[in-house]
GROMACS .gro file of C-alpha atoms in nm:
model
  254
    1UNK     CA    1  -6.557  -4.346  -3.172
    2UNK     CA    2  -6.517  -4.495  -2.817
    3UNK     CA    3  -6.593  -4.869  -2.712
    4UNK     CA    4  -6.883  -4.767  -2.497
    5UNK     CA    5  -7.047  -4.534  -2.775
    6UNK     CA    6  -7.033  -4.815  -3.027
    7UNK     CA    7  -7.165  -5.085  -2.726
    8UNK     CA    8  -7.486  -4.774  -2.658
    9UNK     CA    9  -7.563  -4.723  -3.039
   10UNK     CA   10  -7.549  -5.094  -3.074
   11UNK     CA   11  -7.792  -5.147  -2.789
   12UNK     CA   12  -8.028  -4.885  -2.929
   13UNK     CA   13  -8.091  -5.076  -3.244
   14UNK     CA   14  -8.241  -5.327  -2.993
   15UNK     CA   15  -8.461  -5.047  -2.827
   16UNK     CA   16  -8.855  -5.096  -2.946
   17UNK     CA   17  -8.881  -4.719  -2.807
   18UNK     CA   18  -8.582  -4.606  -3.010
   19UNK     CA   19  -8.629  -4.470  -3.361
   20UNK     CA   20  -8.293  -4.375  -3.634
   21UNK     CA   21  -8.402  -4.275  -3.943
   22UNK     CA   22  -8.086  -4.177  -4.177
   23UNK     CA   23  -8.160  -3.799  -4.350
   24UNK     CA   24  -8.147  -4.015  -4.677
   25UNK     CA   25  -8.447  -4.277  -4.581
   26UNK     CA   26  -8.639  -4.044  -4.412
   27UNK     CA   27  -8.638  -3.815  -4.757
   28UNK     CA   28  -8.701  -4.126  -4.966
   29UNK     CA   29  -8.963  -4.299  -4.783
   30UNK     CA   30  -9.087  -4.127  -4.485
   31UNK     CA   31  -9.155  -4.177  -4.153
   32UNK     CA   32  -9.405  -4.434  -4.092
   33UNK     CA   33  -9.544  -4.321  -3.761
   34UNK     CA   34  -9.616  -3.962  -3.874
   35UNK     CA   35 -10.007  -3.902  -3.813
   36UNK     CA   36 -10.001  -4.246  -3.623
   37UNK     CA   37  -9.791  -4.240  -3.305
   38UNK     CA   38 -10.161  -4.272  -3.102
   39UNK     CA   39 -10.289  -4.553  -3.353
   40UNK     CA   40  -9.965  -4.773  -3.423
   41UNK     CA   41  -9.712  -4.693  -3.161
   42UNK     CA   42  -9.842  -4.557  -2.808
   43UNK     CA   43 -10.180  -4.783  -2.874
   44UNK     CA   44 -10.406  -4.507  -2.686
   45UNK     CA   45 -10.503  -4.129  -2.771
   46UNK     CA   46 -10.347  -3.951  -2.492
   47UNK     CA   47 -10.192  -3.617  -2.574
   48UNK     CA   48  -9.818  -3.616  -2.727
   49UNK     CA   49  -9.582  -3.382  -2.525
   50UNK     CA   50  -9.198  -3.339  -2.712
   51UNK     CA   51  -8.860  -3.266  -2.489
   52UNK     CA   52  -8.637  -3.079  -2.776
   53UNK     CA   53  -8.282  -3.142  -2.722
   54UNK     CA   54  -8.369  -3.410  -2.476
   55UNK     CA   55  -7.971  -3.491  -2.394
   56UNK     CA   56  -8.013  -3.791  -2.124
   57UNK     CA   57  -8.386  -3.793  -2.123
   58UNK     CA   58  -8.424  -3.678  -1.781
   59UNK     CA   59  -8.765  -3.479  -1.852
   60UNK     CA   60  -8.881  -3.682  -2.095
   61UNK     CA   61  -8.835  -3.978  -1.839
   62UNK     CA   62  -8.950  -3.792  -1.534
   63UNK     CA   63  -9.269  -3.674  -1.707
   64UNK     CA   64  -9.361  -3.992  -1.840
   65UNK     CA   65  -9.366  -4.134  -1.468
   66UNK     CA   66  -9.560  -3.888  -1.312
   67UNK     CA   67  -9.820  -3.876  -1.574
   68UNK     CA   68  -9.886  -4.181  -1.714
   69UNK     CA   69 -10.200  -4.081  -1.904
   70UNK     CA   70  -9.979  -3.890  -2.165
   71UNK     CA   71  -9.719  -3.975  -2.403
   72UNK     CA   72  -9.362  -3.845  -2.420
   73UNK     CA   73  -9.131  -3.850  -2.700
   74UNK     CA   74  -8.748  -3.743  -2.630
   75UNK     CA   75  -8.586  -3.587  -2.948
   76UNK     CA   76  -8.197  -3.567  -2.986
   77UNK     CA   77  -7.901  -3.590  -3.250
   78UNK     CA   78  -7.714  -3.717  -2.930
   79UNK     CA   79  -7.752  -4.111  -2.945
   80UNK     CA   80  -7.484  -4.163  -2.673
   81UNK     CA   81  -7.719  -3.941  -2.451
   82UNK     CA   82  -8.008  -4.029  -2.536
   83UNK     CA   83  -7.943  -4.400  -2.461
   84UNK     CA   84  -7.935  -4.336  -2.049
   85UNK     CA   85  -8.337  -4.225  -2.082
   86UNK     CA   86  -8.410  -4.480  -2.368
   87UNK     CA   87  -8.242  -4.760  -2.146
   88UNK     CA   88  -8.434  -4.664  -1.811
   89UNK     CA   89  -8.789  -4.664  -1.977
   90UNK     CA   90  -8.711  -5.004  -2.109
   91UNK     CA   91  -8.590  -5.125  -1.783
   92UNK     CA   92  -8.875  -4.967  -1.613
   93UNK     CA   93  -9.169  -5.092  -1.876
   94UNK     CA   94  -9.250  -4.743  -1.988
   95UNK     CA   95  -9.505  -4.768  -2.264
   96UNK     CA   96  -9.593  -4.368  -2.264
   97UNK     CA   97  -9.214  -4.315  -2.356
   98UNK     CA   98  -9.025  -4.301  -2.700
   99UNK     CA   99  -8.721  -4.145  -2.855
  100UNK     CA  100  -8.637  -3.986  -3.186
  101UNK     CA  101  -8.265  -3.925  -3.241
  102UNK     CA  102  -8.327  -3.679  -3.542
  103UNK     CA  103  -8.222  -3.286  -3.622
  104UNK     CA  104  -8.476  -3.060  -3.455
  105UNK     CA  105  -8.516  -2.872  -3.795
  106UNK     CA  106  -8.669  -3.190  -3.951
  107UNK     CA  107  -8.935  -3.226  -3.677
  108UNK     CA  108  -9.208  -3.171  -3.881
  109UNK     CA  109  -9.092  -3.504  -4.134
  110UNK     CA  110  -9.191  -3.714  -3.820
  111UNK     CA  111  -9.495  -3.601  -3.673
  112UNK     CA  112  -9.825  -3.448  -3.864
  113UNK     CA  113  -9.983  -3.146  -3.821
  114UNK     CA  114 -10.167  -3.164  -3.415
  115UNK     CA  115 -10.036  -3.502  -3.350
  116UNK     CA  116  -9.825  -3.320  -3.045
  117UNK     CA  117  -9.984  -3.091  -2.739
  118UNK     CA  118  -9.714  -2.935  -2.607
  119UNK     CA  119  -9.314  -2.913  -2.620
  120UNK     CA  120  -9.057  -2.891  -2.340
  121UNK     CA  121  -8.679  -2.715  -2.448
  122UNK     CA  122  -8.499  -2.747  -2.188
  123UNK     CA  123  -8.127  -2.622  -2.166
  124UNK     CA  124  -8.068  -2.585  -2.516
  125UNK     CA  125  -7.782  -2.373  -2.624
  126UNK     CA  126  -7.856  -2.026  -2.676
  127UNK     CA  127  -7.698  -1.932  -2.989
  128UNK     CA  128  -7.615  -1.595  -2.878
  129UNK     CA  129  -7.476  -1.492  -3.197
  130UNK     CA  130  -7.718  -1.668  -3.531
  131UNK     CA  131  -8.068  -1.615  -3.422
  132UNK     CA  132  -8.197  -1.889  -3.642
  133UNK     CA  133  -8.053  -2.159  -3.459
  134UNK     CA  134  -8.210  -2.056  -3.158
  135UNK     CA  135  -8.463  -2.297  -3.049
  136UNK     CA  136  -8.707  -2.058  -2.965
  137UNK     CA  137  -8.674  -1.828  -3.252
  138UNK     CA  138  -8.956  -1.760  -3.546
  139UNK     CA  139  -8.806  -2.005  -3.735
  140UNK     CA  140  -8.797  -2.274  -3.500
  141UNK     CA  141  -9.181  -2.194  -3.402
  142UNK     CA  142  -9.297  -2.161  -3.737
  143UNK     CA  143  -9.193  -2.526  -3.786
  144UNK     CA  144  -9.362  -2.605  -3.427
  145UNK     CA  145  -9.685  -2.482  -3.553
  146UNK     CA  146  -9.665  -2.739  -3.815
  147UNK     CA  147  -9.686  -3.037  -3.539
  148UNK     CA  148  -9.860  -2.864  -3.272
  149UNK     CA  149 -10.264  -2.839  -3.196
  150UNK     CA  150 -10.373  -2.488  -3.199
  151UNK     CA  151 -10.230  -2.278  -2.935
  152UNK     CA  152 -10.052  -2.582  -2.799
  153UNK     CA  153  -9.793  -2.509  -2.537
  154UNK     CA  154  -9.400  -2.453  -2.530
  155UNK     CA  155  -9.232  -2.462  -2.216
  156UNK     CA  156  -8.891  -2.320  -2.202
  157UNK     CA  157  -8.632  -2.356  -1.886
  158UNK     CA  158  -8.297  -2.227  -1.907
  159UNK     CA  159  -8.033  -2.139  -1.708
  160UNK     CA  160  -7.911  -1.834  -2.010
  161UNK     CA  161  -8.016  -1.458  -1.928
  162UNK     CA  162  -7.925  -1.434  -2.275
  163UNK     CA  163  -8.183  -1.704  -2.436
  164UNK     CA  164  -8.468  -1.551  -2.169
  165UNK     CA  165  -8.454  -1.182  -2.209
  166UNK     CA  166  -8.499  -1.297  -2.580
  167UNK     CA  167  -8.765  -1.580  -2.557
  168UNK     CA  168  -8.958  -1.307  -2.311
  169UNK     CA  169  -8.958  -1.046  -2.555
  170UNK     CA  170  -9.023  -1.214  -2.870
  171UNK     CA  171  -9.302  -1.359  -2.658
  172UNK     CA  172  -9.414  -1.021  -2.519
  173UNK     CA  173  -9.367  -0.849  -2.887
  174UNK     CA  174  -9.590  -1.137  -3.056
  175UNK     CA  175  -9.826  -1.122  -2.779
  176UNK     CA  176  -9.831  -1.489  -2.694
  177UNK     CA  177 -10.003  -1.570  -2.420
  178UNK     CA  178  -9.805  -1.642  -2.073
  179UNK     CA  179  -9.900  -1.899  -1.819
  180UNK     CA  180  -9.570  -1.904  -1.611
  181UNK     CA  181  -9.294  -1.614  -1.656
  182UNK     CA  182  -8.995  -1.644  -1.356
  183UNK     CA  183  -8.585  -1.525  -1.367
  184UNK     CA  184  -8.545  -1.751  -1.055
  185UNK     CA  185  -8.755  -2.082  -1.063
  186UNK     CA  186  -8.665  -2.213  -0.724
  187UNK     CA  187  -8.716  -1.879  -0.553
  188UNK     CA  188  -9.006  -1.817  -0.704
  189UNK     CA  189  -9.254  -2.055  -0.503
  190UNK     CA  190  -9.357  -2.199  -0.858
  191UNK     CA  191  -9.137  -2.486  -0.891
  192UNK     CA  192  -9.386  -2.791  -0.866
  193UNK     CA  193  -9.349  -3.158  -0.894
  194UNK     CA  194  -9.290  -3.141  -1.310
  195UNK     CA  195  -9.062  -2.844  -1.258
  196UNK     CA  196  -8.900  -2.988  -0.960
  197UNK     CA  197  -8.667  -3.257  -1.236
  198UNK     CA  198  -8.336  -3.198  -1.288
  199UNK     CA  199  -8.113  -3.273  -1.599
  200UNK     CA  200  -7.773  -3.384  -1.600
  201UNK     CA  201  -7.702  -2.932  -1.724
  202UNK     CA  202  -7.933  -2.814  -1.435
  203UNK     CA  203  -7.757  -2.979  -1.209
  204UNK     CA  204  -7.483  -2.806  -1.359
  205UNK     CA  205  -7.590  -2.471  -1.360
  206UNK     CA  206  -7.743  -2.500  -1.010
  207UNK     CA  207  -7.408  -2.633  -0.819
  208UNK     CA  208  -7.244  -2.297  -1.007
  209UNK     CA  209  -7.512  -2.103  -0.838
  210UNK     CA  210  -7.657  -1.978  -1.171
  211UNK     CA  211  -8.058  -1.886  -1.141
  212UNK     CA  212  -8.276  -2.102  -1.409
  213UNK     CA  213  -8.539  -1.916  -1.607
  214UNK     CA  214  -8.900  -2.050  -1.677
  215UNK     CA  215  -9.135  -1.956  -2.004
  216UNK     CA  216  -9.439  -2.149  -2.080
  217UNK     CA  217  -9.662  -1.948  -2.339
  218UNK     CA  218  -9.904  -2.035  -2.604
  219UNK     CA  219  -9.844  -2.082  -2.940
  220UNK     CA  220 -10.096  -1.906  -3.170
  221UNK     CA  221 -10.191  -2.114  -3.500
  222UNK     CA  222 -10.164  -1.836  -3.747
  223UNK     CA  223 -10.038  -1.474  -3.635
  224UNK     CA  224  -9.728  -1.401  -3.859
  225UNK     CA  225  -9.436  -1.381  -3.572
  226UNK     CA  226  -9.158  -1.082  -3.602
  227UNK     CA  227  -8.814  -1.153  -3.429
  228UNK     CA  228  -8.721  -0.880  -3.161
  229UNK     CA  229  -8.538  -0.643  -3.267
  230UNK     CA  230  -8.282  -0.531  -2.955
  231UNK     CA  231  -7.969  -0.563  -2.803
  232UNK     CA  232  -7.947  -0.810  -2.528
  233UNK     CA  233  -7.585  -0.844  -2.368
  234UNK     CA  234  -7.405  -1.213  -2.423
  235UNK     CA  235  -7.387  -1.437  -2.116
  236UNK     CA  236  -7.043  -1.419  -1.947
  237UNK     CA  237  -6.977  -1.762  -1.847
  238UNK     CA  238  -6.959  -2.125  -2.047
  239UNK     CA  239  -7.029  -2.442  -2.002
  240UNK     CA  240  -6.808  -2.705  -1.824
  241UNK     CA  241  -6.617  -2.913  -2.072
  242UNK     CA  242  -6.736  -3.325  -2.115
  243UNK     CA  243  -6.451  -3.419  -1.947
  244UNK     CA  244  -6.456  -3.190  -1.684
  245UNK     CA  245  -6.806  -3.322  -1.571
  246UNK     CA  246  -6.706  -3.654  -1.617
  247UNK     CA  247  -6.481  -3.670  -1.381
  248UNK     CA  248  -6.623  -3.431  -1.116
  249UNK     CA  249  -6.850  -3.625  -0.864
  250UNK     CA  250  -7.063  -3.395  -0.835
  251UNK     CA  251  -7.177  -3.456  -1.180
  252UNK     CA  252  -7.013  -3.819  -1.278
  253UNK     CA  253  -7.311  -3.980  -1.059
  254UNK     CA  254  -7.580  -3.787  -1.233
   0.00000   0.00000   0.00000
């Protein structure tokens, strides 16, 4: 592991906003802030709202400043990554802001059934070929359910054909309700002041001049969800590699 990893995961031990449970602890003893984040941690009751695979923070950062009557929790296995949000809302005296750097499949050990309102993914990978690891599939929203209030929100922006033509029919086929459906956000007129931040990937996908998808639906409390069952052709084109972005200005600044 790299000098300036070691020197970020160092810092974050430091971070009051930060929290690293080990798979082990979290088994044995729990999570203390499950069922308490309003009570013991964010000090008011202001709705929860979750970024999933958070990376760098960006949204969970750029939410948190624009609505500062709600609270917004970053989750990420990334600790390297998530360090460059966790670090700003320090800096910046950010008390609606925390991060978990946890597995998304153990979600639920961390926050209690309606202690969250609504849940951002935003450029996850779209596991194109195991459905269950997709973060919008019925397994990952049957474990939502279990943190959400009834028929919180999930908001969903991606730049994947792939990951939307699925998300809009398993959407469509569970008749969930829509609020915003768009192939092209930034052509579409809808992109507002939330939809209008960028992550470190968007920028990304955007300077490739790749279109980014929008889904935010409703998530009923109880209707059993069935997966889609259809052929939806792979996306052609992959990701830059680390290094590659690194080094690239257009990127290195972000």
């Amino acid at each position: 592991m790299g000098k300036n990893k070691l020197k970020k995961f160092g810092e974050m031990d430091t971070f009051s906003n930060v929290f690293q449970y080990p798979y082990s602890v979290l088994m044995q003893q729990g999570f203390p802030l499950k069922g308490k984040w309003h009570t013991d941690f964010f000090g008011n009751g202001n709705p929860i709202v979750l970024e999933l695979g958070c990376g760098k923070g960006e949204y969970t950062v750029g939410l948190a400043k624009r609505f500062p009557d709600r609270n917004f929790i970053g989750v990420d296995i990334k600790g390297a990554r998530m360090w460059t949000g966790a670090k700003q809302a320090v800096t910046d005296n950010m008390p609606n802001v925390a991060f978990v750097r946890t597995n998304i499949e153990l979600i639920a050990s961390f926050f209690a059934q309606g202690e969250v309102s609504e849940i951002w993914i935003t450029f996850p990978d779209p596991q194109m070929k195991k459905v269950n690891k997709r973060l919008t599939s019925v397994r990952f929203l049957n474990l939502y359910r279990q943190i959400l209030e009834p028929n919180g929100i999930i908001n969903l922006k991606t730049d994947s054909p792939f990951l939307y033509a699925y998300t809009r029919e398993l959407v469509r086929l569970n008749a969930l309700p829509v609020e915003v459906d768009t192939d092209d956000l930034y052509a579409s007129g809808l992109a507002d002041d939330i939809l209008e931040i960028r992550t470190f990937y968007e920028q990304q996908w955007l300077a490739r001049g790749l279109t980014i998808k929008y889904i935010r639906w409703h998530l009923d409390a109880d209707k059993e969800l069935c997966e889609p069952d259809i052929e939806i052709e792979f996306d052609t084109y992959r990701s830059f590699s680390r290094g590659y972005l690194e080094t690239d200005p257009k990127f290195s600044a972000k």
